[in-house]
mmCIF file of C-alpha atoms and ligand atoms in Angstrom:
data_model
loop_
_atom_site.group_PDB
_atom_site.id
_atom_site.type_symbol
_atom_site.label_atom_id
_atom_site.label_comp_id
_atom_site.label_asym_id
_atom_site.label_seq_id
_atom_site.Cartn_x
_atom_site.Cartn_y
_atom_site.Cartn_z
ATOM 1 C CA MET A 1375 -37.323 -7.524 44.045
ATOM 2 C CA THR A 1376 -35.346 -5.228 41.818
ATOM 3 C CA SER A 1377 -32.063 -6.435 40.409
ATOM 4 C CA GLN A 1378 -29.011 -4.369 41.151
ATOM 5 C CA PRO A 1379 -26.856 -3.407 38.171
ATOM 6 C CA GLY A 1380 -23.633 -5.418 38.316
ATOM 7 C CA PRO A 1381 -20.181 -3.930 37.959
ATOM 8 C CA SER A 1382 -19.581 -2.766 34.389
ATOM 9 C CA LEU A 1383 -17.700 -5.230 32.264
ATOM 10 C CA PRO A 1384 -14.292 -4.265 30.908
ATOM 11 C CA GLU A 1385 -14.302 -3.375 27.222
ATOM 12 C CA ARG A 1386 -13.876 -6.547 25.200
ATOM 13 C CA PRO A 1387 -10.804 -6.654 22.947
ATOM 14 C CA ALA A 1388 -11.459 -7.018 19.214
ATOM 15 C CA PRO A 1389 -11.660 -10.694 18.220
ATOM 16 C CA PRO A 1390 -8.362 -11.891 16.754
ATOM 17 C CA THR A 1391 -9.981 -13.419 13.660
ATOM 18 C CA ALA A 1392 -12.490 -12.372 10.993
ATOM 19 C CA GLU A 1393 -14.023 -14.489 8.246
ATOM 20 C CA VAL A 1394 -14.840 -13.787 4.634
ATOM 21 C CA GLY A 1395 -16.189 -16.273 2.092
ATOM 22 C CA ALA A 1396 -13.342 -16.875 -0.363
ATOM 23 C CA ALA A 1397 -13.975 -17.877 -3.950
ATOM 24 C CA LEU A 1398 -11.920 -19.219 -6.807
ATOM 25 C CA THR A 1399 -11.970 -21.876 -9.474
ATOM 26 C CA ALA A 1400 -8.862 -24.042 -9.197
ATOM 27 C CA ILE A 1401 -7.333 -24.839 -12.593
ATOM 28 C CA TYR A 1402 -4.928 -27.684 -13.396
ATOM 29 C CA HIS A 1403 -2.492 -27.069 -16.206
ATOM 30 C CA TRP A 1404 -0.956 -30.153 -17.823
ATOM 31 C CA ASN A 1405 1.665 -28.462 -19.935
ATOM 32 C CA TYR A 1406 4.832 -27.933 -17.914
ATOM 33 C CA GLU A 1407 6.884 -26.267 -20.650
ATOM 34 C CA PRO A 1408 7.483 -22.506 -20.335
ATOM 35 C CA GLU A 1409 4.726 -20.694 -22.263
ATOM 36 C CA ILE A 1410 4.880 -17.078 -21.121
ATOM 37 C CA ASP A 1411 8.605 -16.308 -21.059
ATOM 38 C CA GLN A 1412 8.266 -13.038 -19.171
ATOM 39 C CA LEU A 1413 6.604 -14.856 -16.261
ATOM 40 C CA ARG A 1414 9.256 -17.593 -16.220
ATOM 41 C CA THR A 1415 11.938 -14.898 -16.065
ATOM 42 C CA LEU A 1416 10.121 -13.175 -13.229
ATOM 43 C CA TYR A 1417 9.915 -16.496 -11.371
ATOM 44 C CA ALA A 1418 13.681 -17.040 -11.835
ATOM 45 C CA ASN A 1419 14.367 -13.471 -10.603
ATOM 46 C CA ALA A 1420 12.171 -14.030 -7.569
ATOM 47 C CA LEU A 1421 14.113 -17.167 -6.639
ATOM 48 C CA GLU A 1422 17.425 -15.306 -7.012
ATOM 49 C CA ARG A 1423 16.344 -12.355 -4.879
ATOM 50 C CA GLN A 1424 14.959 -14.022 -1.791
ATOM 51 C CA TRP A 1425 16.071 -12.513 1.506
ATOM 52 C CA ILE A 1426 15.548 -13.370 5.149
ATOM 53 C CA GLY A 1427 13.949 -10.782 7.398
ATOM 54 C CA LEU A 1428 15.627 -11.819 10.635
ATOM 55 C CA ARG A 1429 19.080 -12.227 9.093
ATOM 56 C CA ASP A 1430 19.316 -9.411 6.545
ATOM 57 C CA LEU A 1431 17.899 -6.524 8.595
ATOM 58 C CA ASP A 1432 19.719 -5.222 11.641
ATOM 59 C CA TRP A 1433 17.150 -5.656 14.419
ATOM 60 C CA GLU A 1434 19.790 -5.427 17.143
ATOM 61 C CA ALA A 1435 20.292 -1.709 16.583
ATOM 62 C CA GLY A 1436 16.582 -1.087 17.266
ATOM 63 C CA ILE A 1437 14.728 2.008 16.089
ATOM 64 C CA ASP A 1438 16.646 5.289 15.887
ATOM 65 C CA ARG A 1439 14.142 7.524 17.706
ATOM 66 C CA GLU A 1440 15.819 10.778 16.813
ATOM 67 C CA ALA A 1441 15.887 9.909 13.098
ATOM 68 C CA LEU A 1442 12.257 8.750 13.008
ATOM 69 C CA THR A 1443 11.202 11.963 14.727
ATOM 70 C CA ARG A 1444 13.356 14.196 12.507
ATOM 71 C CA THR A 1445 11.545 13.041 9.366
ATOM 72 C CA PHE A 1446 8.021 12.767 10.776
ATOM 73 C CA ASN A 1447 5.442 12.899 8.014
ATOM 74 C CA MET A 1448 1.664 12.774 8.426
ATOM 75 C CA GLY A 1449 -0.140 11.266 5.435
ATOM 76 C CA GLY A 1450 2.260 12.968 3.003
ATOM 77 C CA LEU A 1451 2.509 16.237 4.968
ATOM 78 C CA PRO A 1452 6.105 16.945 6.007
ATOM 79 C CA VAL A 1453 5.192 18.078 9.501
ATOM 80 C CA ALA A 1454 8.797 17.721 10.703
ATOM 81 C CA GLU A 1455 9.738 20.648 8.442
ATOM 82 C CA THR A 1456 7.521 23.073 10.364
ATOM 83 C CA LYS A 1457 8.700 25.359 13.174
ATOM 84 C CA PHE A 1458 5.691 24.198 15.185
ATOM 85 C CA TRP A 1459 7.042 20.622 15.238
ATOM 86 C CA GLN A 1460 10.592 21.669 15.904
ATOM 87 C CA GLY A 1461 9.400 23.667 18.924
ATOM 88 C CA LEU A 1462 7.757 20.669 20.641
ATOM 89 C CA PRO A 1463 9.637 18.768 23.380
ATOM 90 C CA PHE A 1464 11.466 15.659 22.106
ATOM 91 C CA GLU A 1465 9.306 13.271 24.164
ATOM 92 C CA THR A 1466 6.150 14.683 22.559
ATOM 93 C CA ARG A 1467 7.640 14.453 19.070
ATOM 94 C CA TRP A 1468 8.674 10.860 19.713
ATOM 95 C CA HIS A 1469 5.261 9.939 21.138
ATOM 96 C CA VAL A 1470 3.469 11.308 18.042
ATOM 97 C CA SER A 1471 6.015 9.856 15.581
ATOM 98 C CA ARG A 1472 5.897 6.436 17.206
ATOM 99 C CA ASP A 1473 2.103 6.151 17.304
ATOM 100 C CA SER A 1474 1.586 7.612 13.814
ATOM 101 C CA ALA A 1475 4.147 5.241 12.331
ATOM 102 C CA ALA A 1476 2.495 2.304 14.149
ATOM 103 C CA PHE A 1477 -0.910 3.384 12.797
ATOM 104 C CA MET A 1478 0.253 3.706 9.204
ATOM 105 C CA LEU A 1479 2.430 0.596 9.208
ATOM 106 C CA SER A 1480 -0.429 -1.397 10.786
ATOM 107 C CA ASN A 1481 -2.503 -0.830 7.680
ATOM 108 C CA PHE A 1482 0.452 -1.823 5.513
ATOM 109 C CA LEU A 1483 0.700 -4.962 7.658
ATOM 110 C CA HIS A 1484 -2.999 -5.809 7.233
ATOM 111 C CA GLY A 1485 -2.649 -5.177 3.499
ATOM 112 C CA GLU A 1486 0.299 -7.578 3.434
ATOM 113 C CA GLN A 1487 -1.827 -10.252 5.097
ATOM 114 C CA GLY A 1488 -4.436 -9.745 2.369
ATOM 115 C CA ALA A 1489 -1.717 -9.989 -0.284
ATOM 116 C CA LEU A 1490 -0.440 -13.201 1.318
ATOM 117 C CA MET A 1491 -3.874 -14.811 1.099
ATOM 118 C CA VAL A 1492 -4.520 -13.615 -2.463
ATOM 119 C CA ALA A 1493 -1.078 -14.779 -3.671
ATOM 120 C CA GLY A 1494 -1.897 -18.219 -2.232
ATOM 121 C CA GLN A 1495 -5.228 -18.161 -4.099
ATOM 122 C CA LEU A 1496 -3.478 -17.293 -7.368
ATOM 123 C CA VAL A 1497 -1.423 -20.506 -7.214
ATOM 124 C CA ASN A 1498 -4.760 -22.314 -7.625
ATOM 125 C CA ALA A 1499 -6.643 -19.890 -9.798
ATOM 126 C CA VAL A 1500 -4.297 -18.845 -12.622
ATOM 127 C CA PRO A 1501 -4.480 -20.973 -15.766
ATOM 128 C CA HIS A 1502 -0.775 -21.203 -16.748
ATOM 129 C CA MET A 1503 2.062 -23.095 -15.026
ATOM 130 C CA ASP A 1504 4.367 -20.051 -15.355
ATOM 131 C CA GLY A 1505 1.771 -18.004 -13.466
ATOM 132 C CA LYS A 1506 1.417 -20.651 -10.728
ATOM 133 C CA LEU A 1507 5.172 -20.979 -10.163
ATOM 134 C CA TYR A 1508 5.576 -17.230 -9.933
ATOM 135 C CA ALA A 1509 2.576 -16.869 -7.547
ATOM 136 C CA ALA A 1510 4.214 -19.427 -5.232
ATOM 137 C CA THR A 1511 7.257 -17.135 -4.894
ATOM 138 C CA GLN A 1512 5.021 -14.147 -4.253
ATOM 139 C CA THR A 1513 3.314 -16.076 -1.456
ATOM 140 C CA VAL A 1514 6.689 -16.448 0.294
ATOM 141 C CA ASP A 1515 7.496 -12.767 -0.357
ATOM 142 C CA GLU A 1516 4.230 -11.695 1.288
ATOM 143 C CA ALA A 1517 4.833 -13.979 4.275
ATOM 144 C CA ARG A 1518 8.169 -12.194 4.739
ATOM 145 C CA HIS A 1519 6.471 -8.795 4.471
ATOM 146 C CA VAL A 1520 3.948 -9.740 7.160
ATOM 147 C CA GLU A 1521 6.828 -10.929 9.335
ATOM 148 C CA VAL A 1522 9.007 -7.814 9.009
ATOM 149 C CA PHE A 1523 6.224 -5.216 9.294
ATOM 150 C CA ALA A 1524 4.891 -7.009 12.399
ATOM 151 C CA ALA A 1525 8.405 -7.108 13.907
ATOM 152 C CA TYR A 1526 8.940 -3.382 13.250
ATOM 153 C CA ILE A 1527 5.541 -2.384 14.683
ATOM 154 C CA GLN A 1528 6.211 -4.533 17.734
ATOM 155 C CA ARG A 1529 9.222 -2.288 18.431
ATOM 156 C CA LEU A 1530 7.014 0.798 18.152
ATOM 157 C CA GLY A 1531 4.163 -0.434 20.325
ATOM 158 C CA GLN A 1532 0.758 -1.665 19.223
ATOM 159 C CA VAL A 1533 -0.884 -2.908 16.034
ATOM 160 C CA PHE A 1534 -3.875 -0.695 15.144
ATOM 161 C CA PRO A 1535 -7.057 -2.214 13.604
ATOM 162 C CA ILE A 1536 -7.551 -2.244 9.832
ATOM 163 C CA THR A 1537 -9.406 0.721 8.266
ATOM 164 C CA ARG A 1538 -12.836 -0.018 6.797
ATOM 165 C CA GLY A 1539 -12.017 0.826 3.178
ATOM 166 C CA LEU A 1540 -8.967 -1.450 3.121
ATOM 167 C CA LYS A 1541 -10.965 -4.304 4.692
ATOM 168 C CA GLU A 1542 -13.717 -3.908 2.083
ATOM 169 C CA LEU A 1543 -11.183 -3.907 -0.714
ATOM 170 C CA LEU A 1544 -9.435 -7.063 0.559
ATOM 171 C CA ASP A 1545 -12.791 -8.824 1.078
ATOM 172 C CA ALA A 1546 -13.804 -8.024 -2.510
ATOM 173 C CA VAL A 1547 -10.525 -9.330 -3.970
ATOM 174 C CA ILE A 1548 -10.550 -12.499 -1.847
ATOM 175 C CA ALA A 1549 -14.190 -13.153 -2.781
ATOM 176 C CA ALA A 1550 -13.770 -12.516 -6.544
ATOM 177 C CA PRO A 1551 -13.969 -15.928 -8.259
ATOM 178 C CA ASP A 1552 -12.028 -14.989 -11.416
ATOM 179 C CA TRP A 1553 -8.236 -14.678 -11.131
ATOM 180 C CA LYS A 1554 -8.160 -11.648 -13.460
ATOM 181 C CA PHE A 1555 -10.179 -9.658 -10.925
ATOM 182 C CA LYS A 1556 -7.830 -10.753 -8.154
ATOM 183 C CA ALA A 1557 -4.819 -9.670 -10.232
ATOM 184 C CA VAL A 1558 -6.361 -6.293 -11.076
ATOM 185 C CA GLY A 1559 -7.491 -5.644 -7.487
ATOM 186 C CA MET A 1560 -4.291 -6.859 -5.830
ATOM 187 C CA GLN A 1561 -1.318 -6.612 -8.237
ATOM 188 C CA VAL A 1562 -2.366 -3.540 -10.187
ATOM 189 C CA VAL A 1563 -4.313 -1.374 -7.719
ATOM 190 C CA THR A 1564 -3.285 -2.395 -4.190
ATOM 191 C CA GLU A 1565 0.328 -3.287 -4.869
ATOM 192 C CA GLY A 1566 0.746 -0.420 -7.336
ATOM 193 C CA LEU A 1567 -0.332 1.991 -4.615
ATOM 194 C CA ALA A 1568 1.736 0.178 -1.976
ATOM 195 C CA LEU A 1569 4.832 0.240 -4.180
ATOM 196 C CA TYR A 1570 4.409 3.976 -4.723
ATOM 197 C CA PHE A 1571 3.938 4.695 -0.981
ATOM 198 C CA PHE A 1572 6.683 2.331 0.215
ATOM 199 C CA ARG A 1573 9.186 3.877 -2.181
ATOM 200 C CA ASP A 1574 8.194 7.410 -1.246
ATOM 201 C CA MET A 1575 8.336 6.631 2.478
ATOM 202 C CA ARG A 1576 11.711 4.913 1.989
ATOM 203 C CA ASN A 1577 13.074 8.037 0.249
ATOM 204 C CA GLN A 1578 11.720 10.335 2.917
ATOM 205 C CA THR A 1579 12.495 8.581 6.222
ATOM 206 C CA GLN A 1580 15.942 8.816 7.820
ATOM 207 C CA GLU A 1581 15.304 5.914 10.218
ATOM 208 C CA PRO A 1582 17.872 3.329 9.043
ATOM 209 C CA LEU A 1583 15.980 0.119 9.867
ATOM 210 C CA LEU A 1584 12.753 1.368 8.273
ATOM 211 C CA LYS A 1585 14.663 2.635 5.235
ATOM 212 C CA LYS A 1586 16.276 -0.723 4.623
ATOM 213 C CA LEU A 1587 13.110 -2.684 5.374
ATOM 214 C CA LEU A 1588 11.115 -0.587 2.881
ATOM 215 C CA THR A 1589 13.836 -0.902 0.240
ATOM 216 C CA TYR A 1590 13.795 -4.699 0.500
ATOM 217 C CA VAL A 1591 9.990 -4.858 0.530
ATOM 218 C CA SER A 1592 9.695 -2.425 -2.426
ATOM 219 C CA ARG A 1593 12.032 -4.556 -4.540
ATOM 220 C CA ASP A 1594 9.661 -7.486 -4.031
ATOM 221 C CA GLU A 1595 6.621 -5.292 -4.706
ATOM 222 C CA ALA A 1596 8.142 -4.146 -8.007
ATOM 223 C CA ARG A 1597 8.047 -7.809 -9.102
ATOM 224 C CA HIS A 1598 4.488 -8.251 -7.844
ATOM 225 C CA THR A 1599 3.226 -5.276 -9.822
ATOM 226 C CA GLY A 1600 5.314 -6.460 -12.783
ATOM 227 C CA TYR A 1601 3.555 -9.846 -12.622
ATOM 228 C CA GLY A 1602 0.126 -8.189 -12.827
ATOM 229 C CA ILE A 1603 1.224 -6.042 -15.767
ATOM 230 C CA LYS A 1604 2.879 -8.874 -17.695
ATOM 231 C CA TYR A 1605 0.215 -11.501 -17.045
ATOM 232 C CA LEU A 1606 -2.794 -9.273 -17.632
ATOM 233 C CA GLY A 1607 -1.013 -7.768 -20.647
ATOM 234 C CA HIS A 1608 -1.002 -11.304 -22.058
ATOM 235 C CA VAL A 1609 -4.745 -11.955 -21.572
ATOM 236 C CA VAL A 1610 -6.554 -8.586 -21.756
ATOM 237 C CA PRO A 1611 -6.352 -8.302 -25.596
ATOM 238 C CA GLY A 1612 -8.369 -11.555 -25.849
ATOM 239 C CA LEU A 1613 -11.225 -10.431 -23.561
ATOM 240 C CA SER A 1614 -14.740 -9.717 -24.819
ATOM 241 C CA PRO A 1615 -15.874 -6.072 -24.537
ATOM 242 C CA ARG A 1616 -18.117 -7.047 -21.615
ATOM 243 C CA GLU A 1617 -15.285 -8.766 -19.698
ATOM 244 C CA ASN A 1618 -13.026 -5.804 -20.341
ATOM 245 C CA ARG A 1619 -15.673 -3.387 -19.030
ATOM 246 C CA GLU A 1620 -16.205 -5.459 -15.870
ATOM 247 C CA LEU A 1621 -12.484 -5.483 -15.135
ATOM 248 C CA GLN A 1622 -12.306 -1.713 -15.611
ATOM 249 C CA ASP A 1623 -15.217 -1.254 -13.198
ATOM 250 C CA PHE A 1624 -13.532 -3.476 -10.627
ATOM 251 C CA ALA A 1625 -10.247 -1.557 -10.928
ATOM 252 C CA PHE A 1626 -12.080 1.718 -10.381
ATOM 253 C CA GLU A 1627 -14.013 0.400 -7.353
ATOM 254 C CA CYS A 1628 -10.824 -0.935 -5.761
ATOM 255 C CA THR A 1629 -9.057 2.396 -6.254
ATOM 256 C CA ARG A 1630 -11.995 4.346 -4.866
ATOM 257 C CA ASN A 1631 -12.083 2.110 -1.791
ATOM 258 C CA LEU A 1632 -8.377 2.563 -1.110
ATOM 259 C CA MET A 1633 -8.521 6.335 -1.482
ATOM 260 C CA ALA A 1634 -11.674 6.540 0.643
ATOM 261 C CA SER A 1635 -9.868 4.520 3.283
ATOM 262 C CA ARG A 1636 -7.096 7.104 3.435
ATOM 263 C CA ALA A 1637 -9.495 10.023 3.525
ATOM 264 C CA ALA A 1638 -12.069 8.525 5.885
ATOM 265 C CA ASN A 1639 -13.243 10.517 8.873
ATOM 266 C CA THR A 1640 -12.277 7.633 11.089
ATOM 267 C CA THR A 1641 -8.687 7.882 9.857
ATOM 268 C CA ARG A 1642 -8.597 11.619 10.451
ATOM 269 C CA GLU A 1643 -10.109 11.214 13.909
ATOM 270 C CA ARG A 1644 -7.616 8.522 14.746
ATOM 271 C CA VAL A 1645 -4.679 10.709 13.690
ATOM 272 C CA MET A 1646 -6.046 13.629 15.705
ATOM 273 C CA ARG A 1647 -6.428 11.358 18.717
ATOM 274 C CA LEU A 1648 -2.746 10.437 18.451
ATOM 275 C CA TRP A 1649 -1.904 14.106 18.937
ATOM 276 C CA SER A 1650 -4.171 14.571 21.945
ATOM 277 C CA ASP A 1651 -2.823 11.388 23.520
ATOM 278 C CA ALA A 1652 0.634 12.984 23.274
ATOM 279 C CA GLY A 1653 -0.677 16.091 25.033
ATOM 280 C CA VAL A 1654 -0.965 18.346 21.961
ATOM 281 C CA ASP A 1655 -4.261 20.048 21.150
ATOM 282 C CA PRO A 1656 -5.236 18.924 17.596
ATOM 283 C CA SER A 1657 -6.586 22.400 16.802
ATOM 284 C CA ASP A 1658 -3.095 23.817 17.486
ATOM 285 C CA VAL A 1659 -1.721 21.314 14.968
ATOM 286 C CA LEU A 1660 -4.225 22.304 12.285
ATOM 287 C CA ARG A 1661 -3.584 25.997 12.920
ATOM 288 C CA ALA A 1662 0.176 25.507 12.712
ATOM 289 C CA LEU A 1663 -0.121 23.563 9.443
ATOM 290 C CA GLU A 1664 -2.292 26.349 8.032
ATOM 291 C CA THR A 1665 0.207 29.025 9.088
ATOM 292 C CA GLU A 1666 3.124 27.139 7.590
ATOM 293 C CA ARG A 1667 1.327 25.982 4.466
ATOM 294 C CA ASP A 1668 4.103 27.154 2.120
ATOM 295 C CA VAL A 1669 6.364 24.448 3.602
ATOM 296 C CA ILE A 1670 3.622 21.841 3.256
ATOM 297 C CA GLY A 1671 2.655 23.021 -0.240
ATOM 298 C CA ARG A 1672 6.163 22.520 -1.588
ATOM 299 C CA GLU A 1673 6.112 18.882 -0.509
ATOM 300 C CA LEU A 1674 2.617 18.261 -1.862
ATOM 301 C CA ALA A 1675 3.659 19.711 -5.224
ATOM 302 C CA ARG A 1676 6.577 17.299 -5.253
ATOM 303 C CA THR A 1677 4.536 14.159 -4.512
ATOM 304 C CA GLY A 1678 1.388 15.151 -6.438
ATOM 305 C CA GLY A 1679 -0.767 15.146 -3.283
ATOM 306 C CA ARG A 1680 -3.095 12.416 -2.156
ATOM 307 C CA TYR A 1681 -4.038 11.433 -5.715
ATOM 308 C CA GLY A 1682 -0.440 11.364 -6.966
ATOM 309 C CA PRO A 1683 -0.202 7.570 -6.933
ATOM 310 C CA VAL A 1684 -3.536 7.209 -8.741
ATOM 311 C CA SER A 1685 -2.898 9.605 -11.635
ATOM 312 C CA GLY A 1686 0.853 8.948 -11.604
ATOM 313 C CA PHE A 1687 0.931 5.180 -11.282
ATOM 314 C CA ILE A 1688 -2.357 3.248 -11.222
ATOM 315 C CA ILE A 1689 -3.955 4.957 -14.216
ATOM 316 C CA PRO A 1690 -0.814 4.688 -16.384
ATOM 317 C CA THR A 1691 -0.805 0.950 -15.545
ATOM 318 C CA LEU A 1692 -4.470 0.534 -16.454
ATOM 319 C CA ARG A 1693 -3.915 2.516 -19.651
ATOM 320 C CA ALA A 1694 -0.941 0.354 -20.641
ATOM 321 C CA LEU A 1695 -3.091 -2.740 -20.068
ATOM 322 C CA GLY A 1696 -6.011 -1.491 -22.181
ATOM 323 C CA LEU A 1697 -8.197 -1.172 -19.077
ATOM 324 C CA TYR A 1698 -8.739 2.576 -19.115
ATOM 325 C CA GLY A 1699 -11.480 3.547 -21.553
ATOM 326 C CA GLU A 1700 -13.374 6.810 -21.814
ATOM 327 C CA ARG A 1701 -16.102 5.639 -19.435
ATOM 328 C CA THR A 1702 -13.572 4.756 -16.724
ATOM 329 C CA ALA A 1703 -11.743 8.039 -17.239
ATOM 330 C CA GLY A 1704 -15.104 9.730 -16.587
ATOM 331 C CA LEU A 1705 -15.578 7.770 -13.341
ATOM 332 C CA PHE A 1706 -12.136 8.809 -12.049
ATOM 333 C CA LYS A 1707 -12.755 12.427 -12.988
ATOM 334 C CA GLN A 1708 -16.091 12.391 -11.203
ATOM 335 C CA MET A 1709 -14.439 10.942 -8.067
ATOM 336 C CA TRP A 1710 -11.811 13.697 -8.093
ATOM 337 C CA THR A 1711 -14.392 16.420 -8.715
ATOM 338 C CA GLU A 1712 -16.455 15.237 -5.746
ATOM 339 C CA THR A 1713 -13.523 14.945 -3.365
ATOM 340 C CA GLN A 1714 -11.008 17.563 -4.559
ATOM 341 C CA GLY A 1715 -12.971 20.061 -6.650
ATOM 342 C CA ARG A 1716 -13.107 20.755 -10.374
ATOM 343 C CA GLU A 1717 -9.689 22.361 -10.741
ATOM 344 C CA ALA A 1718 -7.796 19.486 -9.098
ATOM 345 C CA ALA A 1719 -9.902 17.000 -11.096
ATOM 346 C CA GLU A 1720 -8.825 18.675 -14.358
ATOM 347 C CA ARG A 1721 -5.198 18.522 -13.281
ATOM 348 C CA TYR A 1722 -5.291 14.839 -12.336
ATOM 349 C CA ALA A 1723 -7.332 13.898 -15.413
ATOM 350 C CA SER A 1724 -4.890 15.595 -17.785
ATOM 351 C CA SER A 1725 -1.827 13.915 -16.212
ATOM 352 C CA LYS A 1726 0.296 12.326 -18.915
ATOM 353 C CA ALA A 1727 2.426 10.374 -16.437
ATOM 354 C CA GLU A 1728 3.843 7.138 -17.791
ATOM 355 C CA LEU A 1729 4.803 3.982 -15.983
ATOM 356 C CA PRO A 1730 8.560 3.598 -15.406
ATOM 357 C CA ASP A 1731 9.980 1.167 -18.005
ATOM 358 C CA ASP A 1732 11.883 -0.817 -15.420
ATOM 359 C CA LEU A 1733 10.112 -0.944 -12.056
ATOM 360 C CA GLU A 1734 13.009 -2.614 -10.293
ATOM 361 C CA ALA A 1735 15.440 0.094 -11.434
ATOM 362 C CA TRP A 1736 12.894 2.744 -10.401
ATOM 363 C CA VAL A 1737 12.780 1.288 -6.881
ATOM 364 C CA ASN A 1738 16.563 0.982 -6.669
ATOM 365 C CA GLU A 1739 17.348 4.534 -7.882
ATOM 366 C CA GLY A 1740 19.986 5.803 -5.448
ATOM 367 C CA TYR A 1741 19.678 2.736 -3.216
ATOM 368 C CA GLU A 1742 21.523 0.110 -5.263
ATOM 369 C CA ALA A 1743 24.047 -0.479 -2.488
ATOM 370 C CA LEU A 1744 21.519 -0.981 0.329
HETATM 371 FE FE1 FE2 B 2963 3.919 -7.292 0.076
HETATM 372 FE FE1 FE2 B 2964 3.115 -7.661 -2.830
#
């Protein structure tokens, strides 16, 4: 007797949980007096500047579809500026804008979940009371970020799965036993990059709810990056050469993972699929972007391209911390040469960008009243 093939099973949805072995050494600290004043001040600021996602953002108004569509941007490319985009029917433009925003914000959301878990770990793992108190406030901040990004994406449609590079980065930070690695991987690299992107996206979008949401989130992120800089700045000078080298290697690996995640074929395929789902042939999109590359080029020159945040923000941070030696500079240059070519690598490597003195003021520039 031959068995008949049964009806094919429906595709199983992705499981709602994933596990990774977490590691840390929990440290008690018996001195409750302030020891690192800059961290105490940051803790006091964090308490002052708490906000409530449901109360302080205007969810009633919903998403302004026209505004989101008018400033559509694909991975830093100002597609909305092209004649090709402006010639598409509104429904198509909305469909693409909605799904692309959901895709990009989904990865921000997953990153926020990672930040939430790492901030909770830091409460245990950092060796000073000032550091623990501050990390407790960051844990609440990240919970709020998860909440508001999820609420915004819910109004757009679906949450997309995490990209592989971001997942690998978060796994590595969660699994690193030493708090200094967690702070370098999360506060310096991941949150440095997030702060840069959130601020840039805030400046560029005209959608009012997203603009306000990103302004509020960026203000918190400025503190989170500030914590990494101030705390690591306190301990890095006392590290042995071997410890310093290991931290530099970790910072480089985290950065490479994040950039690979943005450049991955899977990401590109996903973005192209968004266009075909909206009824636009992806090859028409690529051709149009090529034809109108002067428009695109102007914007890329302004933001420094895909590696802008690395040479313009992450490396200046590492340099200021004493975590950017000649060997690490060589690793970054090699990465750029392999992915962008020699000329671009020279340009990024010779960047003399410096970190803004006051991150909070940098985030607020022009948006003090929001
Ligand atoms: Fe966050
Ligand atoms: Fe953060």
